[in-house]
């Protein structure tokens, strides 16, 4: 009997999400299985047992009646959770060392950028101004990480090794060596009050939408050598109230922000974030999903599933992440 087909529903629109690139990779790692791009998959819908997806259109997955599992090709599943017609089969997300390492690189880069006064130093260079300000050590800065899951916990450990004072906040209680852990509503204010650089690595769910707002920014610690607190958001754009964020940057509640994600992506040309002097902007590439790594990961998971072993990193639909 032939193996159930794998459908590719990939709508990224950037280099990394080229459907052709993913198809070539899946053909290599799923040699005995038909790997079907969307149009072909629709024509052979009954033969499709698995779907590998990135931002599928709402309703698209519901057309596959014999689906056994869905593999989201990234870590965040908010786009899928918003689809009310999502088939009731296991939904697997990405949690692999490759992605985790990439996110640690982004977080370390941006924490160091603000801590080492890079915005000021680049401006000085442009103006040919030799005017160093005194530099404090990493231990003088408290970094607070919202979300202590796969990505947040690892970034916290790496930052602690560099010497920052690191705390984290999650929904349930966590223990991470060298990291002061807070959780839930009850722990939120104390977490914010000790934080100079706030790093957001939360998933976007109904419980976290717009969690980054004026009320939260105004509770951050204000007496660090940086002068004002800093936000780094690499979770999702929907986590930030963008009007609050802009007004808090403008009135000094926040000293600066590194933003990788936005409510609307690609970010419209007219967005004030593009040219804001206090914003360091990246185009949602903090941690790219690598087709080589992740096609292997999905192929391995399908093999496990067909051998009767449990799938890994299955999303809890009740929690939404
Ligand atoms: P995980 O599911 O492993 O971790 C999520 C963390 O957030 C957990 O610690 C969880 O708490 C916490 N959390 C969830 N809801 C709440 C809440 N209401 N209050 C407090 N804490 C909460 O996710 P990952 O670490 O793998 O990924 C995090 C997010 O990063 C993804 O969902 C995605 O949106 C984003 N991402 C962005 C990328 C980019 O390139 N910009 C790349 C990859 C991911 P608990 O521990 O109690 O469950
Ligand atoms: C992800 C992402 O969720 O790339 O993996 O944003």
PDB file of N, CA, C and O and ligand atoms in Angstrom, residues 54 74-76 99 236 284 287 289, ligand 2:
ATOM      1  N   UNK A  54       2.758  26.668   6.591  1.00  0.00           N
ATOM      2  CA  UNK A  54       3.129  27.960   7.150  1.00  0.00           C
ATOM      3  C   UNK A  54       2.082  28.965   6.682  1.00  0.00           C
ATOM      4  O   UNK A  54       1.905  29.157   5.487  1.00  0.00           O
ATOM      5  N   UNK A  74       6.873  26.434  11.818  1.00  0.00           N
ATOM      6  CA  UNK A  74       7.497  27.390  12.730  1.00  0.00           C
ATOM      7  C   UNK A  74       7.092  27.053  14.158  1.00  0.00           C
ATOM      8  O   UNK A  74       6.353  26.083  14.403  1.00  0.00           O
ATOM      9  N   UNK A  75       7.572  27.878  15.087  1.00  0.00           N
ATOM     10  CA  UNK A  75       7.270  27.636  16.497  1.00  0.00           C
ATOM     11  C   UNK A  75       5.895  28.180  16.889  1.00  0.00           C
ATOM     12  O   UNK A  75       5.181  27.584  17.694  1.00  0.00           O
ATOM     13  N   UNK A  76       5.533  29.331  16.333  1.00  0.00           N
ATOM     14  CA  UNK A  76       4.291  29.996  16.735  1.00  0.00           C
ATOM     15  C   UNK A  76       3.118  29.493  15.902  1.00  0.00           C
ATOM     16  O   UNK A  76       3.203  29.396  14.674  1.00  0.00           O
ATOM     17  N   UNK A  99      16.581  26.333  15.675  1.00  0.00           N
ATOM     18  CA  UNK A  99      15.754  27.542  15.831  1.00  0.00           C
ATOM     19  C   UNK A  99      16.053  28.213  17.177  1.00  0.00           C
ATOM     20  O   UNK A  99      16.150  29.443  17.277  1.00  0.00           O
ATOM     21  N   UNK A 236       5.445  38.032  18.705  1.00  0.00           N
ATOM     22  CA  UNK A 236       4.516  38.323  17.618  1.00  0.00           C
ATOM     23  C   UNK A 236       4.094  39.784  17.737  1.00  0.00           C
ATOM     24  O   UNK A 236       4.022  40.337  18.837  1.00  0.00           O
ATOM     25  N   UNK A 284      10.985  40.373  10.746  1.00  0.00           N
ATOM     26  CA  UNK A 284      10.572  39.040  11.219  1.00  0.00           C
ATOM     27  C   UNK A 284      11.568  37.961  10.783  1.00  0.00           C
ATOM     28  O   UNK A 284      11.192  36.973  10.146  1.00  0.00           O
ATOM     29  N   UNK A 287      14.560  34.452  14.099  1.00  0.00           N
ATOM     30  CA  UNK A 287      14.951  33.033  14.056  1.00  0.00           C
ATOM     31  C   UNK A 287      14.244  32.387  12.877  1.00  0.00           C
ATOM     32  O   UNK A 287      13.084  31.995  12.979  1.00  0.00           O
ATOM     33  N   UNK A 289      13.135  29.657  10.147  1.00  0.00           N
ATOM     34  CA  UNK A 289      12.951  28.203  10.070  1.00  0.00           C
ATOM     35  C   UNK A 289      13.815  27.703   8.925  1.00  0.00           C
ATOM     36  O   UNK A 289      13.608  28.106   7.782  1.00  0.00           O
TER      37      UNK A 289
HETATM   38  C1  LIG B   2       8.064  31.033  14.086  1.00  0.00           C
HETATM   39  C2  LIG B   2       8.455  32.227  13.334  1.00  0.00           C
HETATM   40  O1  LIG B   2       7.048  31.058  14.776  1.00  0.00           O
HETATM   41  O2  LIG B   2       9.354  32.122  12.462  1.00  0.00           O
HETATM   42  O3  LIG B   2       8.785  30.014  14.006  1.00  0.00           O
HETATM   43  O4  LIG B   2       7.932  33.307  13.587  1.00  0.00           O
END
